Tab-separated table of C-alpha atoms in Angstrom:
chain	number	residue	atom	x	y	z
I	247	UNK	CA	26.130	-63.006	45.330
I	248	UNK	CA	22.788	-65.131	44.947
I	249	UNK	CA	22.788	-66.777	42.063
I	250	UNK	CA	18.877	-66.788	40.777
I	251	UNK	CA	17.763	-70.860	39.499
I	252	UNK	CA	14.622	-70.974	37.592
I	253	UNK	CA	13.106	-74.391	36.438
I	254	UNK	CA	11.136	-75.060	33.454
I	255	UNK	CA	8.872	-78.663	33.357
I	256	UNK	CA	8.244	-79.761	29.136
I	257	UNK	CA	7.623	-82.831	28.335
I	258	UNK	CA	10.012	-84.586	25.388
I	259	UNK	CA	11.356	-82.441	22.992
I	260	UNK	CA	14.607	-81.225	20.997
I	261	UNK	CA	17.457	-80.569	23.443
I	262	UNK	CA	18.598	-76.704	22.649
I	263	UNK	CA	21.048	-76.191	25.772
I	264	UNK	CA	24.816	-76.824	25.348
I	265	UNK	CA	24.328	-78.777	28.314
I	266	UNK	CA	22.720	-81.766	28.473
I	267	UNK	CA	22.338	-84.248	31.388
I	268	UNK	CA	21.449	-87.798	30.388
I	269	UNK	CA	20.530	-90.412	33.566
I	270	UNK	CA	22.607	-93.476	33.519
I	271	UNK	CA	21.667	-96.753	35.693
I	272	UNK	CA	23.773	-99.711	36.611
I	273	UNK	CA	25.434	-102.178	34.010
I	274	UNK	CA	25.574	-98.438	32.028
I	275	UNK	CA	21.905	-98.954	30.856
I	276	UNK	CA	19.960	-95.821	29.714
I	277	UNK	CA	16.094	-94.617	28.582
I	278	UNK	CA	14.827	-94.120	26.363
I	279	UNK	CA	15.053	-90.682	25.689
I	280	UNK	CA	19.016	-90.387	26.825
I	281	UNK	CA	19.302	-93.496	23.816
I	282	UNK	CA	18.135	-91.636	21.316
I	283	UNK	CA	20.212	-88.559	22.486
I	284	UNK	CA	23.124	-90.544	22.863
I	285	UNK	CA	22.714	-92.508	19.503
I	286	UNK	CA	23.412	-89.343	18.045
I	287	UNK	CA	27.234	-89.487	18.958
I	288	UNK	CA	27.798	-92.363	17.527
I	289	UNK	CA	30.230	-93.383	20.221
I	290	UNK	CA	30.451	-96.175	22.331
I	291	UNK	CA	29.157	-95.327	25.458
I	292	UNK	CA	31.128	-98.825	26.706
I	293	UNK	CA	34.506	-97.971	25.992
I	294	UNK	CA	34.072	-94.367	27.206
I	295	UNK	CA	33.003	-95.155	29.976
I	296	UNK	CA	35.826	-98.237	30.666
I	297	UNK	CA	38.471	-94.975	29.911
I	298	UNK	CA	37.232	-93.208	32.572
I	299	UNK	CA	36.659	-95.771	34.763
I	300	UNK	CA	32.845	-94.426	34.994
I	301	UNK	CA	30.475	-97.284	36.631
I	302	UNK	CA	27.164	-95.320	36.532
I	303	UNK	CA	26.970	-95.495	40.248
I	304	UNK	CA	24.542	-93.120	41.902
I	305	UNK	CA	26.155	-89.787	42.390
I	306	UNK	CA	29.258	-90.650	40.163
I	307	UNK	CA	28.983	-87.774	36.599
I	308	UNK	CA	30.840	-88.467	33.324
I	309	UNK	CA	32.261	-86.195	30.826
I	310	UNK	CA	31.250	-85.404	27.396
I	311	UNK	CA	32.719	-82.724	25.472
I	312	UNK	CA	31.958	-81.371	22.308
I	313	UNK	CA	29.821	-84.364	21.585
I	314	UNK	CA	29.276	-84.924	17.749
I	315	UNK	CA	26.284	-85.455	16.520
I	316	UNK	CA	24.668	-83.167	19.035
I	317	UNK	CA	24.027	-79.799	19.220
I	318	UNK	CA	25.633	-79.037	22.943
I	319	UNK	CA	28.232	-78.528	24.225
I	320	UNK	CA	28.677	-81.134	26.984
I	321	UNK	CA	26.762	-83.787	28.188
I	322	UNK	CA	26.963	-85.002	31.142
I	323	UNK	CA	25.978	-88.802	32.627
I	324	UNK	CA	24.804	-89.025	35.754
I	325	UNK	CA	25.086	-92.589	37.777
I	326	UNK	CA	21.827	-92.834	39.337
I	327	UNK	CA	22.612	-96.887	40.852
I	328	UNK	CA	20.066	-98.664	41.039
I	329	UNK	CA	17.026	-95.230	41.175
I	330	UNK	CA	13.947	-97.286	40.260
I	331	UNK	CA	9.841	-96.666	40.488
I	332	UNK	CA	10.632	-98.529	44.179
I	333	UNK	CA	13.029	-95.981	45.763
I	334	UNK	CA	12.246	-94.145	48.441
I	335	UNK	CA	11.031	-90.848	47.863
I	336	UNK	CA	13.932	-89.342	49.859
I	337	UNK	CA	16.677	-90.736	47.087
I	338	UNK	CA	14.835	-88.551	44.366
I	339	UNK	CA	15.208	-85.557	46.363
I	340	UNK	CA	19.179	-86.301	46.957
I	341	UNK	CA	19.771	-87.119	43.379
I	342	UNK	CA	18.295	-83.772	42.460
I	343	UNK	CA	20.486	-81.957	44.520
I	344	UNK	CA	24.119	-84.139	43.931
I	345	UNK	CA	22.970	-82.992	40.222
I	346	UNK	CA	22.517	-79.129	40.740
I	347	UNK	CA	24.898	-78.735	43.146
I	348	UNK	CA	27.101	-80.728	39.766
I	349	UNK	CA	26.321	-77.959	37.732
I	350	UNK	CA	26.538	-74.717	39.615
I	351	UNK	CA	30.110	-76.772	40.433
I	352	UNK	CA	30.431	-76.305	36.005
I	353	UNK	CA	29.204	-72.954	36.087
I	354	UNK	CA	26.287	-73.509	33.992
I	355	UNK	CA	23.959	-71.280	33.331
I	356	UNK	CA	21.334	-73.390	31.078
I	357	UNK	CA	20.918	-76.796	31.543
I	358	UNK	CA	18.545	-80.007	30.554
I	359	UNK	CA	17.806	-82.818	32.537
I	360	UNK	CA	16.646	-85.659	30.719
I	361	UNK	CA	14.180	-87.295	33.017
I	362	UNK	CA	13.177	-90.683	31.599
I	363	UNK	CA	14.073	-93.524	33.882
I	364	UNK	CA	10.787	-94.955	35.466
I	365	UNK	CA	9.712	-92.956	38.552
I	366	UNK	CA	5.950	-91.685	39.384
I	367	UNK	CA	4.772	-88.030	39.256
I	368	UNK	CA	5.126	-87.684	42.959
I	369	UNK	CA	9.380	-89.033	42.467
I	370	UNK	CA	9.676	-87.036	39.478
I	371	UNK	CA	8.219	-84.092	41.773
I	372	UNK	CA	11.060	-84.700	44.561
I	373	UNK	CA	13.989	-84.505	42.510
I	374	UNK	CA	12.613	-81.405	41.188
I	375	UNK	CA	12.477	-80.405	44.671
I	376	UNK	CA	15.948	-81.383	45.127
I	377	UNK	CA	17.063	-79.350	42.450
I	378	UNK	CA	15.876	-76.402	44.044
I	379	UNK	CA	16.773	-76.950	47.740
I	380	UNK	CA	19.809	-78.011	46.987
I	381	UNK	CA	20.943	-75.214	44.629
I	382	UNK	CA	20.030	-72.707	47.472
I	383	UNK	CA	23.065	-70.337	49.632
I	384	UNK	CA	22.466	-67.684	51.257
I	385	UNK	CA	25.141	-65.091	49.397
I	386	UNK	CA	23.101	-61.652	49.616
I	387	UNK	CA	25.894	-60.397	51.510
I	388	UNK	CA	29.077	-61.655	49.321
I	389	UNK	CA	30.370	-58.472	46.992
I	390	UNK	CA	32.145	-61.254	45.067
I	391	UNK	CA	35.098	-58.877	44.415
I	392	UNK	CA	37.263	-60.683	42.166
I	393	UNK	CA	38.220	-61.442	38.583
I	394	UNK	CA	34.551	-61.688	36.598
I	395	UNK	CA	35.644	-64.330	35.229
I	396	UNK	CA	35.268	-66.430	38.730
I	397	UNK	CA	32.090	-65.377	38.973
I	398	UNK	CA	29.376	-67.746	38.637
I	399	UNK	CA	26.414	-66.551	35.813
I	400	UNK	CA	24.020	-65.066	37.344
I	401	UNK	CA	21.116	-67.600	36.735
I	402	UNK	CA	20.763	-70.761	36.231
I	403	UNK	CA	18.428	-72.178	33.861
I	404	UNK	CA	17.033	-75.444	34.046
I	405	UNK	CA	14.365	-77.288	31.975
I	406	UNK	CA	12.799	-80.990	32.740
I	407	UNK	CA	12.105	-83.337	30.674
I	408	UNK	CA	9.104	-85.626	31.018
I	409	UNK	CA	7.019	-87.415	29.771
I	410	UNK	CA	3.863	-86.937	31.429
I	411	UNK	CA	4.334	-83.307	31.983
I	412	UNK	CA	0.729	-82.510	33.429
I	413	UNK	CA	1.239	-85.177	36.182
I	414	UNK	CA	4.734	-83.933	36.844
I	415	UNK	CA	3.975	-80.357	37.144
I	416	UNK	CA	0.939	-81.320	39.264
I	417	UNK	CA	2.891	-82.714	41.262
I	418	UNK	CA	5.324	-80.672	41.747
I	419	UNK	CA	2.864	-77.361	42.253
I	420	UNK	CA	2.318	-79.662	46.029
I	421	UNK	CA	5.908	-80.290	46.412
I	422	UNK	CA	7.236	-76.801	45.645
I	423	UNK	CA	4.875	-75.012	48.331
I	424	UNK	CA	6.788	-77.326	50.957
I	425	UNK	CA	10.374	-76.003	49.349
I	426	UNK	CA	9.173	-72.195	49.386
I	427	UNK	CA	8.250	-72.925	52.684
I	428	UNK	CA	11.545	-74.414	53.807
I	429	UNK	CA	13.167	-72.004	52.048
I	430	UNK	CA	11.340	-69.403	53.353
I	431	UNK	CA	12.772	-70.864	57.165
I	432	UNK	CA	16.509	-70.975	56.268
I	433	UNK	CA	16.165	-67.477	54.841
I	434	UNK	CA	15.053	-66.145	58.292
I	435	UNK	CA	17.241	-68.257	59.885
I	436	UNK	CA	20.397	-67.235	58.272
I	437	UNK	CA	19.843	-63.556	58.558
I	438	UNK	CA	22.149	-62.230	60.754
I	439	UNK	CA	20.371	-60.554	63.785
I	440	UNK	CA	21.089	-57.148	62.960
I	441	UNK	CA	19.693	-57.374	60.118
I	442	UNK	CA	16.415	-59.158	61.222
I	443	UNK	CA	15.291	-57.963	64.578
I	444	UNK	CA	11.305	-58.763	65.948
I	445	UNK	CA	9.635	-55.997	63.588
I	446	UNK	CA	11.593	-56.923	60.810
I	447	UNK	CA	10.392	-61.207	61.435
I	448	UNK	CA	7.375	-59.653	62.411
I	449	UNK	CA	6.565	-57.887	59.030
I	450	UNK	CA	8.019	-61.345	57.297
I	451	UNK	CA	5.297	-63.034	59.007
I	452	UNK	CA	2.357	-60.158	57.829
I	453	UNK	CA	3.727	-60.331	54.382
I	454	UNK	CA	2.306	-64.045	54.138
I	455	UNK	CA	-0.922	-61.209	53.900
I	456	UNK	CA	-0.618	-62.302	50.395
I	457	UNK	CA	-0.733	-66.133	49.878
I	458	UNK	CA	-4.634	-65.376	51.438
I	459	UNK	CA	-3.128	-66.222	55.310
I	460	UNK	CA	-4.970	-63.464	58.093
I	461	UNK	CA	-1.933	-61.658	60.408
I	462	UNK	CA	-2.259	-59.921	63.662
I	463	UNK	CA	0.819	-59.020	65.766
I	464	UNK	CA	0.285	-58.089	69.134
I	465	UNK	CA	2.264	-54.977	70.938
I	466	UNK	CA	4.090	-54.918	74.145
I	467	UNK	CA	0.899	-52.963	75.031
I	468	UNK	CA	-1.578	-55.403	74.528
I	469	UNK	CA	0.983	-58.393	75.823
I	470	UNK	CA	0.499	-56.406	79.027
I	471	UNK	CA	-2.871	-57.084	79.029
I	472	UNK	CA	-2.937	-59.980	78.465
I	473	UNK	CA	-0.889	-61.007	81.336
I	474	UNK	CA	1.979	-62.156	79.266
I	475	UNK	CA	4.435	-61.437	82.001
I	476	UNK	CA	6.660	-64.420	81.312
I	477	UNK	CA	6.780	-63.403	77.214
I	478	UNK	CA	7.505	-59.884	78.277
I	479	UNK	CA	10.573	-60.778	80.984
I	480	UNK	CA	12.757	-61.920	78.474
I	481	UNK	CA	12.762	-58.613	75.942
I	482	UNK	CA	13.574	-56.649	78.781
I	483	UNK	CA	16.588	-55.905	78.438
I	484	UNK	CA	16.503	-55.613	74.619
I	485	UNK	CA	15.535	-51.317	72.912
I	486	UNK	CA	13.908	-54.160	70.288
I	487	UNK	CA	9.896	-55.020	71.364
I	488	UNK	CA	8.354	-58.269	71.753
I	489	UNK	CA	5.689	-59.223	69.765
I	490	UNK	CA	3.253	-61.900	69.329
I	491	UNK	CA	2.838	-62.367	65.623
I	492	UNK	CA	-0.437	-65.241	65.244
I	493	UNK	CA	-0.608	-66.362	61.124
I	494	UNK	CA	-4.343	-68.117	60.427
I	495	UNK	CA	-5.047	-70.113	57.469
I	496	UNK	CA	-8.951	-70.804	56.359
I	497	UNK	CA	-8.646	-73.336	54.378
I	498	UNK	CA	-11.045	-75.978	56.101
I	499	UNK	CA	-14.548	-76.064	57.181
I	500	UNK	CA	-16.137	-72.680	58.578
I	501	UNK	CA	-16.104	-73.162	62.466
I	502	UNK	CA	-13.750	-75.459	62.895
I	503	UNK	CA	-11.218	-76.073	65.513
I	504	UNK	CA	-7.760	-74.981	64.082
I	505	UNK	CA	-4.644	-77.248	64.378
I	506	UNK	CA	-2.020	-75.087	66.122
I	507	UNK	CA	2.019	-74.071	65.662
I	508	UNK	CA	3.443	-72.318	67.994
I	509	UNK	CA	7.761	-70.971	67.400
I	510	UNK	CA	9.937	-69.831	69.609
I	511	UNK	CA	10.922	-66.413	67.962
I	512	UNK	CA	14.365	-65.158	70.377
I	513	UNK	CA	16.467	-63.470	66.882
I	514	UNK	CA	19.220	-62.892	69.614
I	515	UNK	CA	19.773	-65.047	72.468
I	516	UNK	CA	22.758	-63.416	74.321
I	517	UNK	CA	22.038	-65.222	77.793
I	518	UNK	CA	20.707	-62.602	78.888
I	519	UNK	CA	22.274	-61.886	82.795
I	520	UNK	CA	23.453	-65.721	82.481
I	521	UNK	CA	25.529	-64.464	79.730
I	522	UNK	CA	26.561	-67.449	77.020
I	523	UNK	CA	29.938	-67.535	76.712
I	524	UNK	CA	31.598	-65.723	73.322
I	525	UNK	CA	32.864	-68.674	71.587
I	526	UNK	CA	29.909	-69.938	69.772
I	527	UNK	CA	27.275	-67.433	70.877
I	528	UNK	CA	27.153	-65.851	66.744
I	529	UNK	CA	24.910	-69.010	66.224
I	530	UNK	CA	21.802	-68.226	68.959
I	531	UNK	CA	21.078	-65.622	65.419
I	532	UNK	CA	19.503	-68.691	64.771
I	533	UNK	CA	17.581	-68.959	68.498
I	534	UNK	CA	14.396	-68.575	66.479
I	535	UNK	CA	14.426	-71.833	63.933
I	536	UNK	CA	11.460	-72.526	65.539
I	537	UNK	CA	9.256	-69.448	64.961
I	538	UNK	CA	11.156	-69.923	61.583
I	539	UNK	CA	9.436	-73.287	60.793
I	540	UNK	CA	6.249	-72.275	61.501
I	541	UNK	CA	6.303	-69.547	59.352
I	542	UNK	CA	6.858	-71.219	56.196
I	543	UNK	CA	4.688	-73.684	57.282
I	544	UNK	CA	1.929	-71.023	57.023
I	545	UNK	CA	3.196	-70.469	54.188
I	546	UNK	CA	2.962	-73.418	52.748
I	547	UNK	CA	-0.683	-74.067	53.673
I	548	UNK	CA	-1.323	-71.109	51.499
I	549	UNK	CA	0.841	-71.804	48.857
I	550	UNK	CA	-0.660	-75.325	47.977
I	551	UNK	CA	-4.713	-74.277	49.463
I	552	UNK	CA	-4.195	-76.495	52.178
I	553	UNK	CA	-8.181	-77.966	53.130
I	554	UNK	CA	-7.699	-77.139	56.950
I	555	UNK	CA	-7.790	-74.674	59.667
I	556	UNK	CA	-4.528	-73.611	60.888
I	557	UNK	CA	-2.913	-71.086	63.145
I	558	UNK	CA	0.495	-69.763	63.269
I	559	UNK	CA	1.762	-68.125	66.861
I	560	UNK	CA	5.648	-66.848	67.476
I	561	UNK	CA	6.755	-65.208	70.344
I	562	UNK	CA	9.215	-62.633	68.750
I	563	UNK	CA	12.067	-60.943	71.679
I	564	UNK	CA	15.698	-60.529	72.185
I	565	UNK	CA	17.575	-61.946	74.806
I	566	UNK	CA	19.976	-58.979	75.693
I	567	UNK	CA	21.825	-57.829	79.098
I	568	UNK	CA	21.296	-55.011	79.933
I	569	UNK	CA	19.635	-52.961	83.201
I	570	UNK	CA	16.330	-53.688	82.771
I	571	UNK	CA	17.199	-57.427	81.927
I	572	UNK	CA	15.251	-59.925	84.093
I	573	UNK	CA	17.549	-61.398	86.710
I	574	UNK	CA	18.123	-64.530	88.211
I	575	UNK	CA	15.745	-64.815	91.343
I	576	UNK	CA	13.418	-62.926	89.752
I	577	UNK	CA	10.023	-64.323	89.985
I	578	UNK	CA	7.763	-63.608	86.512
I	579	UNK	CA	3.605	-64.239	86.378
I	580	UNK	CA	2.875	-65.630	83.434
I	581	UNK	CA	-0.067	-64.913	81.710
I	582	UNK	CA	-2.194	-68.792	83.056
I	583	UNK	CA	-1.936	-67.073	86.147
I	584	UNK	CA	1.093	-69.398	87.009
I	585	UNK	CA	4.425	-68.257	89.026
I	586	UNK	CA	7.996	-68.385	87.433
I	587	UNK	CA	11.463	-68.231	89.416
I	588	UNK	CA	13.824	-67.255	87.130
I	589	UNK	CA	17.917	-68.881	87.922
I	590	UNK	CA	18.930	-68.408	84.491
I	591	UNK	CA	18.355	-65.890	82.108
I	592	UNK	CA	19.480	-68.153	79.263
I	593	UNK	CA	16.834	-70.304	79.692
I	594	UNK	CA	14.192	-68.136	78.074
I	595	UNK	CA	12.659	-70.361	75.401
I	596	UNK	CA	10.431	-71.682	77.648
I	597	UNK	CA	9.678	-68.837	78.675
I	598	UNK	CA	8.722	-67.015	75.870
I	599	UNK	CA	6.745	-70.526	74.861
I	600	UNK	CA	4.735	-70.482	78.140
I	601	UNK	CA	2.991	-67.868	76.959
I	602	UNK	CA	2.305	-68.047	73.714
I	603	UNK	CA	0.904	-71.807	74.382
I	604	UNK	CA	-1.542	-70.281	77.066
I	605	UNK	CA	-2.878	-67.809	74.572
I	606	UNK	CA	-3.030	-70.084	71.892
I	607	UNK	CA	-4.921	-72.982	73.477
I	608	UNK	CA	-7.308	-69.866	75.557
I	609	UNK	CA	-8.029	-67.766	72.123
I	610	UNK	CA	-8.226	-70.694	69.407
I	611	UNK	CA	-8.702	-74.017	71.934
I	612	UNK	CA	-7.104	-76.134	68.999
I	613	UNK	CA	-7.203	-79.487	68.160
I	614	UNK	CA	-3.841	-80.099	69.179
I	615	UNK	CA	-0.761	-78.048	69.661
I	616	UNK	CA	2.484	-78.138	67.805
I	617	UNK	CA	5.755	-76.021	69.189
I	618	UNK	CA	9.166	-75.810	67.827
I	619	UNK	CA	11.899	-74.131	69.815
I	620	UNK	CA	15.625	-74.210	69.452
I	621	UNK	CA	15.032	-74.734	73.696
I	622	UNK	CA	18.173	-76.705	74.911
I	623	UNK	CA	22.290	-77.646	74.174
I	624	UNK	CA	20.469	-81.148	76.512
I	625	UNK	CA	18.895	-81.614	73.776
I	626	UNK	CA	21.541	-81.636	71.491
I	627	UNK	CA	23.866	-83.913	73.988
I	628	UNK	CA	21.242	-86.425	73.826
I	629	UNK	CA	20.573	-87.146	70.056
I	630	UNK	CA	23.006	-84.664	68.440
I	631	UNK	CA	22.035	-83.700	64.683
I	632	UNK	CA	20.077	-86.425	62.796
I	633	UNK	CA	16.811	-86.088	65.403
I	634	UNK	CA	14.718	-83.213	66.807
I	635	UNK	CA	13.837	-84.095	70.110
I	636	UNK	CA	10.252	-85.030	70.488
I	637	UNK	CA	8.289	-84.596	73.817
I	638	UNK	CA	4.079	-85.590	73.965
I	639	UNK	CA	1.420	-86.171	76.019
I	640	UNK	CA	-0.514	-87.649	73.224
I	641	UNK	CA	0.360	-90.907	71.484
I	642	UNK	CA	-1.529	-90.543	68.163
I	643	UNK	CA	0.100	-86.947	67.903
I	644	UNK	CA	3.722	-88.891	68.261
I	645	UNK	CA	3.387	-91.380	66.216
I	646	UNK	CA	1.928	-89.694	63.637
I	647	UNK	CA	4.906	-86.674	63.785
I	648	UNK	CA	7.557	-89.264	64.244
I	649	UNK	CA	5.862	-90.933	61.178
I	650	UNK	CA	6.292	-87.974	58.981
I	651	UNK	CA	9.814	-87.564	59.364
I	652	UNK	CA	10.188	-90.754	58.729
I	653	UNK	CA	8.854	-90.002	54.873
I	654	UNK	CA	10.857	-86.381	54.945
I	655	UNK	CA	13.687	-86.869	56.191
I	656	UNK	CA	13.506	-84.739	58.874
I	657	UNK	CA	13.791	-86.671	61.358
I	658	UNK	CA	11.926	-86.902	65.167
I	659	UNK	CA	12.563	-89.101	68.195
I	660	UNK	CA	10.150	-89.493	71.212
I	661	UNK	CA	11.845	-88.519	74.136
I	662	UNK	CA	10.307	-90.075	77.652
I	663	UNK	CA	7.948	-87.112	80.500
I	664	UNK	CA	6.462	-87.900	83.505
I	665	UNK	CA	6.293	-87.248	86.890
I	666	UNK	CA	9.539	-87.731	88.291
I	667	UNK	CA	11.077	-85.116	85.949
I	668	UNK	CA	8.713	-82.676	86.203
I	669	UNK	CA	8.960	-82.722	90.172
I	670	UNK	CA	12.647	-81.086	89.320
I	671	UNK	CA	11.022	-77.871	88.640
I	672	UNK	CA	9.175	-77.460	91.787
I	673	UNK	CA	10.466	-74.237	93.369
I	674	UNK	CA	10.793	-72.919	96.601
I	675	UNK	CA	9.319	-69.657	95.913
I	676	UNK	CA	7.204	-70.005	93.040
I	677	UNK	CA	4.862	-72.484	91.273
I	678	UNK	CA	8.183	-73.436	89.203
I	679	UNK	CA	11.766	-72.637	88.343
I	680	UNK	CA	12.955	-72.304	85.010
I	681	UNK	CA	15.717	-74.535	85.172
I	682	UNK	CA	15.555	-78.224	86.701
I	683	UNK	CA	19.309	-78.411	87.046
I	684	UNK	CA	22.065	-80.160	85.545
I	685	UNK	CA	20.339	-83.689	84.779
I	686	UNK	CA	17.674	-84.781	81.733
I	687	UNK	CA	18.023	-80.561	81.037
I	688	UNK	CA	15.521	-81.581	77.291
I	689	UNK	CA	13.328	-82.946	79.518
I	690	UNK	CA	12.722	-80.535	82.548
I	691	UNK	CA	12.660	-77.765	79.891
I	692	UNK	CA	9.385	-80.681	78.364
I	693	UNK	CA	8.100	-80.818	81.929
I	694	UNK	CA	7.968	-76.837	82.066
I	695	UNK	CA	6.014	-76.090	78.587
I	696	UNK	CA	3.681	-79.203	79.427
I	697	UNK	CA	2.584	-76.773	82.285
I	698	UNK	CA	1.245	-74.813	79.730
I	699	UNK	CA	-0.566	-76.450	77.968
I	700	UNK	CA	-3.926	-78.100	79.626
I	701	UNK	CA	-5.670	-81.328	78.392
I	702	UNK	CA	-4.655	-80.424	75.011
I	703	UNK	CA	-3.077	-82.795	72.848
I	704	UNK	CA	0.373	-81.421	72.325
I	705	UNK	CA	4.114	-82.380	71.048
I	706	UNK	CA	6.942	-80.265	71.479
I	707	UNK	CA	9.862	-80.946	68.844
I	708	UNK	CA	13.485	-79.594	70.322
I	709	UNK	CA	15.309	-78.565	67.398
I	710	UNK	CA	18.812	-79.228	67.104
I	711	UNK	CA	18.659	-79.920	63.474
I	712	UNK	CA	17.634	-76.173	62.143
I	713	UNK	CA	21.303	-74.853	61.777
I	714	UNK	CA	24.944	-76.486	62.005
I	715	UNK	CA	24.878	-79.580	60.604
I	716	UNK	CA	26.840	-81.899	57.998
I	717	UNK	CA	25.927	-80.512	54.856
I	718	UNK	CA	23.846	-82.720	52.358
I	719	UNK	CA	22.925	-82.776	48.769
I	720	UNK	CA	19.662	-80.735	49.367
I	721	UNK	CA	21.395	-78.470	52.037
I	722	UNK	CA	24.244	-76.952	51.936
I	723	UNK	CA	22.951	-73.979	53.885
I	724	UNK	CA	23.900	-73.236	57.740
I	725	UNK	CA	20.110	-73.049	57.752
I	726	UNK	CA	18.162	-75.850	57.200
I	727	UNK	CA	14.696	-74.678	57.500
I	728	UNK	CA	13.821	-78.348	59.597
I	729	UNK	CA	10.515	-78.873	60.568
I	730	UNK	CA	8.448	-77.511	57.470
I	731	UNK	CA	8.223	-80.522	55.390
I	732	UNK	CA	7.271	-82.603	58.565
I	733	UNK	CA	4.271	-80.347	59.867
I	734	UNK	CA	3.385	-80.189	56.485
I	735	UNK	CA	3.734	-83.737	55.525
I	736	UNK	CA	1.778	-84.771	59.113
I	737	UNK	CA	-1.311	-82.059	57.725
I	738	UNK	CA	-1.981	-83.761	54.893
I	739	UNK	CA	-1.578	-87.367	56.026
I	740	UNK	CA	-4.192	-86.795	58.845
I	741	UNK	CA	-5.859	-83.140	59.265
I	742	UNK	CA	-7.150	-82.663	55.552
């Protein structure tokens, strides 16, 4: 059962909730509003804190039950350490996630958070985003059998009291658009493959029309007419149709070339005839993390009415083993006319992206393209799950993405490319082969994609960060939604 979260932002007012959260900084320092609320209890904070060994360090909590002089059943003292107006904005989001997880553990149904420390509207909006992101769980398929008393409340209502309600609400509107895009990406990746197939994913893209986007879905017949042999070959073994979803946001000047995001949307990857080992194959329901990030980003641009023209293109396929499936040794002709020798049917994501990138380049003439994909295990071997791999033919685009990653916490690390790597995918029988051998696997995959982008500035982000990473205060979910905040920040800083 998913618990609903509602968050209201208000000015400072008399507290009415049964649970009230007050910030306590180092040296047991309370803000002005918290001081007033605490003073009504007539209790000595220093003595209580000393008895409980509460030092107000970051992410520490002290619960005061049935405080005298207060209508609340509980006052939660939340240690924030040295959080202040100079603190990195990511720390505010983390604080929000920490607090909402504490409230969840207390089975709260209504709480007021008194935000009276020195902070900008953007920092407080980041804190609010942390509340929403940290609260997220994917529990929709849990029936929660057992005692009713063990169930969490159906809804957690939070009121965030701030000094400047108008400024915070304006900042929160922008930041919440990013949060909603991230949660959309998480939901898509978390869904099981028997529920979210290619048609269902395409419908999720189509649903973005309610936010002002134009969405077109190309079917197999249309893609065959366009010559998308590479993308279509991946889906030969599946009963589900292969589809291409095109999402357009026209928020910039009419006639301006769009920016473009392209995503790998393999809704389940068995490996095809080059079948994957059974252990861990269940994670391949998340092999559409790149397409999820693109869909979430396009939703964000629509929600915040971004002043930019943008297009998101996602190739939606399922890679299964079947009598019709592509075989190792098959030679496939891509939309570009270049031929591909298939040596491993589990190197399928690059084949989907090959046609999606070429289609995007030829159809929309974009200013640049960024593709996102859960493309290679080799990238995780190189970087683990704390950085996504970044491969690019353009230094400026790479720098913009790298800085956006540092600002948002969705970090990327640029990897090398070059002709020495490119020659590793030359084929004896076709223009290229779809794997380059054991070494530099993430790089040779990027070199494969580069052959389909021409002279357009381009970046490839290899997502070893989209799912199954260590939990953080703002992400307790298997799926992370990685990429939405990164791309939106890059757009806001450099293209609006």
